[in-house]
Amino acid sequence: MTEPNMDWDAAYRQGTPPPWSIGRPQPELAAVIDGGGMRSDVLDAGCGHAALSLALAERGYTVVGLDSSATAIKAASVAASERGLTTATFAQADVTNFRGYDGRFSTIVDSGLLHALPPERRQDYLRSIFRAAAPGAALYILAFAAGALGESDGGGGPRGFAEEELREAVSQLWRVDDLRPAHVYGNAPESADGPLAHLDRDDEGHFLAPGFLVTAHKPD
């Protein structure tokens, strides 16, 4: 779906939404919201079109969305303004090395960002969000499983993680409370012989790729 070094602004300037934008929060994360698993202030890391940020703001959460794409941030800011959502703010930032939010956030959400980063920058990113987290803050990461898109390690999309690889990466700083199989939803045309032909689809035509949902926290 995405290449680690792709032009993110170009992806968001297209006439159609990029494959990872489904117009609503990922269902796995929506279930966390419904279950009361998030507390303000919330950081939406790699917010993109910010469906998650906007949904949280509509429920009264204070949310900051960060993304490296100026195009995505502009679209998210306009959407929040049009809906009168004053508790959602957005900023362009290098998600692997940002500052200015030290110790602020009680919840950090990564909806498909970690697997899209170059492997050599993933720990930089995890350190950056760790710095922005308050003691005891919750972290949720939704990521592809290895081979989720039917691509080899050298393919054009994100490689995804083996379960223990993902656990090891996150646990270098964070305390992992749970890591379970999950689905990552996406947009892509259905094709009988395409690389996504093996994946199930929902009633709206979104593909359901295998992944993991990590629940972790910052030690007090």
PDB file of C-alpha atoms in Angstrom:
ATOM      1  CA  MET A   1       0.000   0.000   0.000  1.00  0.00           C
ATOM      2  CA  THR A   2       2.750   2.468   0.825  1.00  0.00           C
ATOM      3  CA  GLU A   3       6.457   2.673   0.224  1.00  0.00           C
ATOM      4  CA  PRO A   4       8.690   3.689   3.145  1.00  0.00           C
ATOM      5  CA  ASN A   5      10.253   6.570   1.185  1.00  0.00           C
ATOM      6  CA  MET A   6       7.240   7.602  -0.876  1.00  0.00           C
ATOM      7  CA  ASP A   7       6.093  11.168  -1.577  1.00  0.00           C
ATOM      8  CA  TRP A   8       3.331  11.504   1.022  1.00  0.00           C
ATOM      9  CA  ASP A   9       2.105  14.863  -0.308  1.00  0.00           C
ATOM     10  CA  ALA A  10       1.665  13.374  -3.780  1.00  0.00           C
ATOM     11  CA  ALA A  11      -0.345  10.523  -2.275  1.00  0.00           C
ATOM     12  CA  TYR A  12      -2.744  12.982  -0.633  1.00  0.00           C
ATOM     13  CA  ARG A  13      -3.043  15.226  -3.708  1.00  0.00           C
ATOM     14  CA  GLN A  14      -4.643  12.460  -5.757  1.00  0.00           C
ATOM     15  CA  GLY A  15      -8.270  12.794  -6.753  1.00  0.00           C
ATOM     16  CA  THR A  16      -9.154   9.605  -4.880  1.00  0.00           C
ATOM     17  CA  PRO A  17      -8.264   8.801  -1.279  1.00  0.00           C
ATOM     18  CA  PRO A  18      -5.057   6.819  -0.776  1.00  0.00           C
ATOM     19  CA  PRO A  19      -5.534   3.124   0.032  1.00  0.00           C
ATOM     20  CA  TRP A  20      -5.141   3.611   3.782  1.00  0.00           C
ATOM     21  CA  SER A  21      -7.864   6.302   4.047  1.00  0.00           C
ATOM     22  CA  ILE A  22     -11.222   4.576   4.509  1.00  0.00           C
ATOM     23  CA  GLY A  23     -13.194   7.659   5.607  1.00  0.00           C
ATOM     24  CA  ARG A  24     -13.600   6.538   9.210  1.00  0.00           C
ATOM     25  CA  PRO A  25     -11.404   5.215  12.018  1.00  0.00           C
ATOM     26  CA  GLN A  26     -10.008   1.754  11.535  1.00  0.00           C
ATOM     27  CA  PRO A  27     -12.604  -0.616  13.093  1.00  0.00           C
ATOM     28  CA  GLU A  28     -10.045  -2.106  15.492  1.00  0.00           C
ATOM     29  CA  LEU A  29      -9.345   1.365  16.902  1.00  0.00           C
ATOM     30  CA  ALA A  30     -13.001   2.381  16.842  1.00  0.00           C
ATOM     31  CA  ALA A  31     -13.628  -0.562  19.164  1.00  0.00           C
ATOM     32  CA  VAL A  32     -10.964   0.773  21.544  1.00  0.00           C
ATOM     33  CA  ILE A  33     -12.706   4.159  21.570  1.00  0.00           C
ATOM     34  CA  ASP A  34     -16.093   2.548  22.189  1.00  0.00           C
ATOM     35  CA  GLY A  35     -14.572   0.548  25.028  1.00  0.00           C
ATOM     36  CA  GLY A  36     -13.324   3.665  26.792  1.00  0.00           C
ATOM     37  CA  GLY A  37      -9.664   2.891  26.185  1.00  0.00           C
ATOM     38  CA  MET A  38      -8.600   6.418  25.285  1.00  0.00           C
ATOM     39  CA  ARG A  39      -8.000   9.464  27.484  1.00  0.00           C
ATOM     40  CA  SER A  40      -7.252  13.074  26.589  1.00  0.00           C
ATOM     41  CA  ASP A  41      -5.005  14.474  25.425  1.00  0.00           C
ATOM     42  CA  VAL A  42      -4.618  12.141  22.441  1.00  0.00           C
ATOM     43  CA  LEU A  43      -1.840  12.153  19.846  1.00  0.00           C
ATOM     44  CA  ASP A  44      -2.856  10.807  16.437  1.00  0.00           C
ATOM     45  CA  ALA A  45       0.585  10.000  15.011  1.00  0.00           C
ATOM     46  CA  GLY A  46       0.623  10.033  11.222  1.00  0.00           C
ATOM     47  CA  CYS A  47      -2.959  11.274  11.169  1.00  0.00           C
ATOM     48  CA  GLY A  48      -3.356  11.562   7.386  1.00  0.00           C
ATOM     49  CA  HIS A  49      -6.895  12.667   6.557  1.00  0.00           C
ATOM     50  CA  ALA A  50      -7.554  12.435  10.310  1.00  0.00           C
ATOM     51  CA  ALA A  51     -10.720  10.356  10.414  1.00  0.00           C
ATOM     52  CA  LEU A  52      -9.610   9.111  13.834  1.00  0.00           C
ATOM     53  CA  SER A  53      -8.800  12.595  15.165  1.00  0.00           C
ATOM     54  CA  LEU A  54     -12.121  13.988  13.981  1.00  0.00           C
ATOM     55  CA  ALA A  55     -14.092  11.088  15.468  1.00  0.00           C
ATOM     56  CA  LEU A  56     -12.371  11.597  18.822  1.00  0.00           C
ATOM     57  CA  ALA A  57     -12.969  15.350  18.760  1.00  0.00           C
ATOM     58  CA  GLU A  58     -16.652  14.741  18.074  1.00  0.00           C
ATOM     59  CA  ARG A  59     -16.737  12.793  21.339  1.00  0.00           C
ATOM     60  CA  GLY A  60     -15.090  15.628  23.244  1.00  0.00           C
ATOM     61  CA  TYR A  61     -11.483  14.461  23.299  1.00  0.00           C
ATOM     62  CA  THR A  62      -8.639  16.925  22.869  1.00  0.00           C
ATOM     63  CA  VAL A  63      -6.587  15.640  19.944  1.00  0.00           C
ATOM     64  CA  VAL A  64      -3.409  16.639  18.149  1.00  0.00           C
ATOM     65  CA  GLY A  65      -2.797  15.128  14.733  1.00  0.00           C
ATOM     66  CA  LEU A  66       0.736  15.077  13.339  1.00  0.00           C
ATOM     67  CA  ASP A  67       1.713  14.127   9.813  1.00  0.00           C
ATOM     68  CA  SER A  68       4.641  14.749   7.490  1.00  0.00           C
ATOM     69  CA  SER A  69       2.287  15.689   4.638  1.00  0.00           C
ATOM     70  CA  ALA A  70       1.326  19.364   4.487  1.00  0.00           C
ATOM     71  CA  THR A  71      -1.504  18.423   2.105  1.00  0.00           C
ATOM     72  CA  ALA A  72      -3.010  15.984   4.604  1.00  0.00           C
ATOM     73  CA  ILE A  73      -2.667  18.458   7.476  1.00  0.00           C
ATOM     74  CA  LYS A  74      -4.411  21.191   5.483  1.00  0.00           C
ATOM     75  CA  ALA A  75      -7.293  18.876   4.588  1.00  0.00           C
ATOM     76  CA  ALA A  76      -7.641  17.729   8.208  1.00  0.00           C
ATOM     77  CA  SER A  77      -7.633  21.304   9.507  1.00  0.00           C
ATOM     78  CA  VAL A  78     -10.303  22.332   7.009  1.00  0.00           C
ATOM     79  CA  ALA A  79     -12.470  19.342   7.947  1.00  0.00           C
ATOM     80  CA  ALA A  80     -12.193  20.163  11.657  1.00  0.00           C
ATOM     81  CA  SER A  81     -13.075  23.809  11.029  1.00  0.00           C
ATOM     82  CA  GLU A  82     -16.082  22.907   8.886  1.00  0.00           C
ATOM     83  CA  ARG A  83     -17.397  20.660  11.660  1.00  0.00           C
ATOM     84  CA  GLY A  84     -16.675  23.192  14.390  1.00  0.00           C
ATOM     85  CA  LEU A  85     -14.316  20.798  16.162  1.00  0.00           C
ATOM     86  CA  THR A  86     -12.150  23.163  18.176  1.00  0.00           C
ATOM     87  CA  THR A  87     -10.533  20.409  20.267  1.00  0.00           C
ATOM     88  CA  ALA A  88      -8.742  18.919  17.233  1.00  0.00           C
ATOM     89  CA  THR A  89      -5.563  20.635  16.027  1.00  0.00           C
ATOM     90  CA  PHE A  90      -3.095  19.546  13.383  1.00  0.00           C
ATOM     91  CA  ALA A  91       0.556  20.203  12.615  1.00  0.00           C
ATOM     92  CA  GLN A  92       3.060  19.128  10.011  1.00  0.00           C
ATOM     93  CA  ALA A  93       6.032  17.374  11.575  1.00  0.00           C
ATOM     94  CA  ASP A  94       8.681  14.749  10.997  1.00  0.00           C
ATOM     95  CA  VAL A  95       7.050  11.988  13.007  1.00  0.00           C
ATOM     96  CA  THR A  96      10.414  10.338  13.606  1.00  0.00           C
ATOM     97  CA  ASN A  97      11.910  13.411  15.261  1.00  0.00           C
ATOM     98  CA  PHE A  98       9.417  15.929  16.631  1.00  0.00           C
ATOM     99  CA  ARG A  99       9.468  17.989  19.816  1.00  0.00           C
ATOM    100  CA  GLY A 100       7.317  20.493  21.628  1.00  0.00           C
ATOM    101  CA  TYR A 101       4.902  18.066  23.279  1.00  0.00           C
ATOM    102  CA  ASP A 102       7.051  16.555  26.030  1.00  0.00           C
ATOM    103  CA  GLY A 103       4.970  14.566  28.524  1.00  0.00           C
ATOM    104  CA  ARG A 104       1.659  15.881  27.207  1.00  0.00           C
ATOM    105  CA  PHE A 105      -0.347  12.958  25.874  1.00  0.00           C
ATOM    106  CA  SER A 106      -2.303  10.397  27.876  1.00  0.00           C
ATOM    107  CA  THR A 107      -3.005   8.336  24.743  1.00  0.00           C
ATOM    108  CA  ILE A 108      -1.007   7.863  21.569  1.00  0.00           C
ATOM    109  CA  VAL A 109      -2.532   6.155  18.543  1.00  0.00           C
ATOM    110  CA  ASP A 110      -0.685   4.819  15.518  1.00  0.00           C
ATOM    111  CA  SER A 111      -3.130   3.773  12.823  1.00  0.00           C
ATOM    112  CA  GLY A 112      -0.873   2.121  10.261  1.00  0.00           C
ATOM    113  CA  LEU A 113       2.177   4.366  10.555  1.00  0.00           C
ATOM    114  CA  LEU A 114       4.902   2.208  12.098  1.00  0.00           C
ATOM    115  CA  HIS A 115       4.898  -0.364   9.316  1.00  0.00           C
ATOM    116  CA  ALA A 116       5.227   2.415   6.680  1.00  0.00           C
ATOM    117  CA  LEU A 117       8.396   3.912   8.163  1.00  0.00           C
ATOM    118  CA  PRO A 118      11.867   2.920   6.960  1.00  0.00           C
ATOM    119  CA  PRO A 119      13.116   0.218   9.360  1.00  0.00           C
ATOM    120  CA  GLU A 120      16.081   2.342  10.388  1.00  0.00           C
ATOM    121  CA  ARG A 121      13.760   5.158  11.551  1.00  0.00           C
ATOM    122  CA  ARG A 122      11.270   3.119  13.551  1.00  0.00           C
ATOM    123  CA  GLN A 123      13.090   3.393  16.879  1.00  0.00           C
ATOM    124  CA  ASP A 124      13.532   7.147  16.316  1.00  0.00           C
ATOM    125  CA  TYR A 125       9.767   7.361  15.934  1.00  0.00           C
ATOM    126  CA  LEU A 126       9.057   5.218  18.994  1.00  0.00           C
ATOM    127  CA  ARG A 127      11.424   7.424  21.030  1.00  0.00           C
ATOM    128  CA  SER A 128       9.693  10.578  19.779  1.00  0.00           C
ATOM    129  CA  ILE A 129       6.233   9.441  20.807  1.00  0.00           C
ATOM    130  CA  PHE A 130       7.646   8.097  24.085  1.00  0.00           C
ATOM    131  CA  ARG A 131       8.987  11.585  24.824  1.00  0.00           C
ATOM    132  CA  ALA A 132       5.577  13.097  24.034  1.00  0.00           C
ATOM    133  CA  ALA A 133       3.749  10.642  26.316  1.00  0.00           C
ATOM    134  CA  ALA A 134       2.791  11.345  29.907  1.00  0.00           C
ATOM    135  CA  PRO A 135       3.779   8.756  32.546  1.00  0.00           C
ATOM    136  CA  GLY A 136       1.355   5.844  32.307  1.00  0.00           C
ATOM    137  CA  ALA A 137       0.154   6.898  28.851  1.00  0.00           C
ATOM    138  CA  ALA A 138      -1.504   4.265  26.674  1.00  0.00           C
ATOM    139  CA  LEU A 139      -0.168   3.406  23.222  1.00  0.00           C
ATOM    140  CA  TYR A 140      -2.137   1.651  20.486  1.00  0.00           C
ATOM    141  CA  ILE A 141      -0.422   0.523  17.276  1.00  0.00           C
ATOM    142  CA  LEU A 142      -2.271  -1.069  14.368  1.00  0.00           C
ATOM    143  CA  ALA A 143       0.191  -2.605  11.909  1.00  0.00           C
ATOM    144  CA  PHE A 144       0.309  -5.083   9.044  1.00  0.00           C
ATOM    145  CA  ALA A 145       1.435  -8.621   9.645  1.00  0.00           C
ATOM    146  CA  ALA A 146       4.299  -9.844   7.478  1.00  0.00           C
ATOM    147  CA  GLY A 147       3.011 -10.886   4.069  1.00  0.00           C
ATOM    148  CA  ALA A 148      -0.378  -9.243   4.651  1.00  0.00           C
ATOM    149  CA  LEU A 149      -0.519  -7.807   1.150  1.00  0.00           C
ATOM    150  CA  GLY A 150       0.849 -10.880  -0.552  1.00  0.00           C
ATOM    151  CA  GLU A 151       4.149  -9.127  -1.218  1.00  0.00           C
ATOM    152  CA  SER A 152       7.686 -10.284  -0.559  1.00  0.00           C
ATOM    153  CA  ASP A 153      10.092  -8.306   1.589  1.00  0.00           C
ATOM    154  CA  GLY A 154      11.327  -6.562  -1.534  1.00  0.00           C
ATOM    155  CA  GLY A 155       7.859  -5.574  -2.732  1.00  0.00           C
ATOM    156  CA  GLY A 156       6.540  -2.056  -3.185  1.00  0.00           C
ATOM    157  CA  GLY A 157       4.342  -1.993  -0.097  1.00  0.00           C
ATOM    158  CA  PRO A 158       5.164  -2.154   3.596  1.00  0.00           C
ATOM    159  CA  ARG A 159       6.616  -5.486   4.623  1.00  0.00           C
ATOM    160  CA  GLY A 160       4.695  -5.754   7.860  1.00  0.00           C
ATOM    161  CA  PHE A 161       5.831  -7.466  11.046  1.00  0.00           C
ATOM    162  CA  ALA A 162       6.159 -10.932  12.435  1.00  0.00           C
ATOM    163  CA  GLU A 163       4.526 -10.995  15.865  1.00  0.00           C
ATOM    164  CA  GLU A 164       7.728 -11.258  17.908  1.00  0.00           C
ATOM    165  CA  GLU A 165       9.490  -8.709  15.717  1.00  0.00           C
ATOM    166  CA  LEU A 166       6.765  -6.178  16.459  1.00  0.00           C
ATOM    167  CA  ARG A 167       6.760  -6.984  20.167  1.00  0.00           C
ATOM    168  CA  GLU A 168      10.538  -6.589  20.358  1.00  0.00           C
ATOM    169  CA  ALA A 169      10.499  -3.271  18.504  1.00  0.00           C
ATOM    170  CA  VAL A 170       7.858  -1.702  20.752  1.00  0.00           C
ATOM    171  CA  SER A 171       9.131  -3.174  24.021  1.00  0.00           C
ATOM    172  CA  GLN A 172      12.518  -1.491  23.789  1.00  0.00           C
ATOM    173  CA  LEU A 173      10.859   1.547  25.417  1.00  0.00           C
ATOM    174  CA  TRP A 174       7.220   0.724  26.058  1.00  0.00           C
ATOM    175  CA  ARG A 175       5.631  -1.946  28.252  1.00  0.00           C
ATOM    176  CA  VAL A 176       3.606  -4.191  25.971  1.00  0.00           C
ATOM    177  CA  ASP A 177       0.333  -5.176  27.636  1.00  0.00           C
ATOM    178  CA  ASP A 178      -1.237  -7.040  24.733  1.00  0.00           C
ATOM    179  CA  LEU A 179      -0.465  -7.949  21.144  1.00  0.00           C
ATOM    180  CA  ARG A 180      -3.177  -9.735  19.234  1.00  0.00           C
ATOM    181  CA  PRO A 181      -4.185 -10.496  15.642  1.00  0.00           C
ATOM    182  CA  ALA A 182      -6.272  -7.738  14.051  1.00  0.00           C
ATOM    183  CA  HIS A 183      -7.514  -6.568  10.673  1.00  0.00           C
ATOM    184  CA  VAL A 184      -6.264  -3.505   8.806  1.00  0.00           C
ATOM    185  CA  TYR A 185      -8.885  -2.151   6.390  1.00  0.00           C
ATOM    186  CA  GLY A 186      -7.978  -0.476   3.108  1.00  0.00           C
ATOM    187  CA  ASN A 187      -9.149   0.731  -0.273  1.00  0.00           C
ATOM    188  CA  ALA A 188      -8.027  -0.938  -3.495  1.00  0.00           C
ATOM    189  CA  PRO A 189      -9.886  -2.181  -6.570  1.00  0.00           C
ATOM    190  CA  GLU A 190     -10.929  -5.806  -6.384  1.00  0.00           C
ATOM    191  CA  SER A 191      -9.168  -8.037  -8.900  1.00  0.00           C
ATOM    192  CA  ALA A 192      -9.414 -11.792  -9.314  1.00  0.00           C
ATOM    193  CA  ASP A 193      -5.694 -12.125 -10.040  1.00  0.00           C
ATOM    194  CA  GLY A 194      -4.283  -9.125  -8.151  1.00  0.00           C
ATOM    195  CA  PRO A 195      -2.012  -9.225  -5.095  1.00  0.00           C
ATOM    196  CA  LEU A 196      -4.993  -8.609  -2.786  1.00  0.00           C
ATOM    197  CA  ALA A 197      -7.253 -11.279  -4.289  1.00  0.00           C
ATOM    198  CA  HIS A 198      -6.707 -13.526  -1.256  1.00  0.00           C
ATOM    199  CA  LEU A 199      -8.143 -10.966   1.166  1.00  0.00           C
ATOM    200  CA  ASP A 200     -11.722 -10.773   2.442  1.00  0.00           C
ATOM    201  CA  ARG A 201     -13.827  -7.672   1.757  1.00  0.00           C
ATOM    202  CA  ASP A 202     -16.419  -5.907   3.873  1.00  0.00           C
ATOM    203  CA  ASP A 203     -19.827  -4.733   2.651  1.00  0.00           C
ATOM    204  CA  GLU A 204     -18.304  -1.415   1.523  1.00  0.00           C
ATOM    205  CA  GLY A 205     -15.627  -3.089  -0.576  1.00  0.00           C
ATOM    206  CA  HIS A 206     -12.720  -2.467   1.800  1.00  0.00           C
ATOM    207  CA  PHE A 207     -10.141  -5.231   1.928  1.00  0.00           C
ATOM    208  CA  LEU A 208      -9.276  -6.737   5.310  1.00  0.00           C
ATOM    209  CA  ALA A 209      -5.560  -7.392   5.632  1.00  0.00           C
ATOM    210  CA  PRO A 210      -4.088  -9.405   8.515  1.00  0.00           C
ATOM    211  CA  GLY A 211      -2.264  -7.386  11.119  1.00  0.00           C
ATOM    212  CA  PHE A 212      -1.712  -6.845  14.813  1.00  0.00           C
ATOM    213  CA  LEU A 213      -3.051  -4.474  17.431  1.00  0.00           C
ATOM    214  CA  VAL A 214      -0.494  -3.598  20.095  1.00  0.00           C
ATOM    215  CA  THR A 215      -1.617  -2.204  23.429  1.00  0.00           C
ATOM    216  CA  ALA A 216       1.232  -0.794  25.515  1.00  0.00           C
ATOM    217  CA  HIS A 217       1.930   1.887  28.097  1.00  0.00           C
ATOM    218  CA  LYS A 218       4.696   4.193  29.229  1.00  0.00           C
ATOM    219  CA  PRO A 219       6.007   3.135  32.635  1.00  0.00           C
ATOM    220  CA  ASP A 220       5.210   5.599  35.443  1.00  0.00           C
TER     221      ASP A 220
END
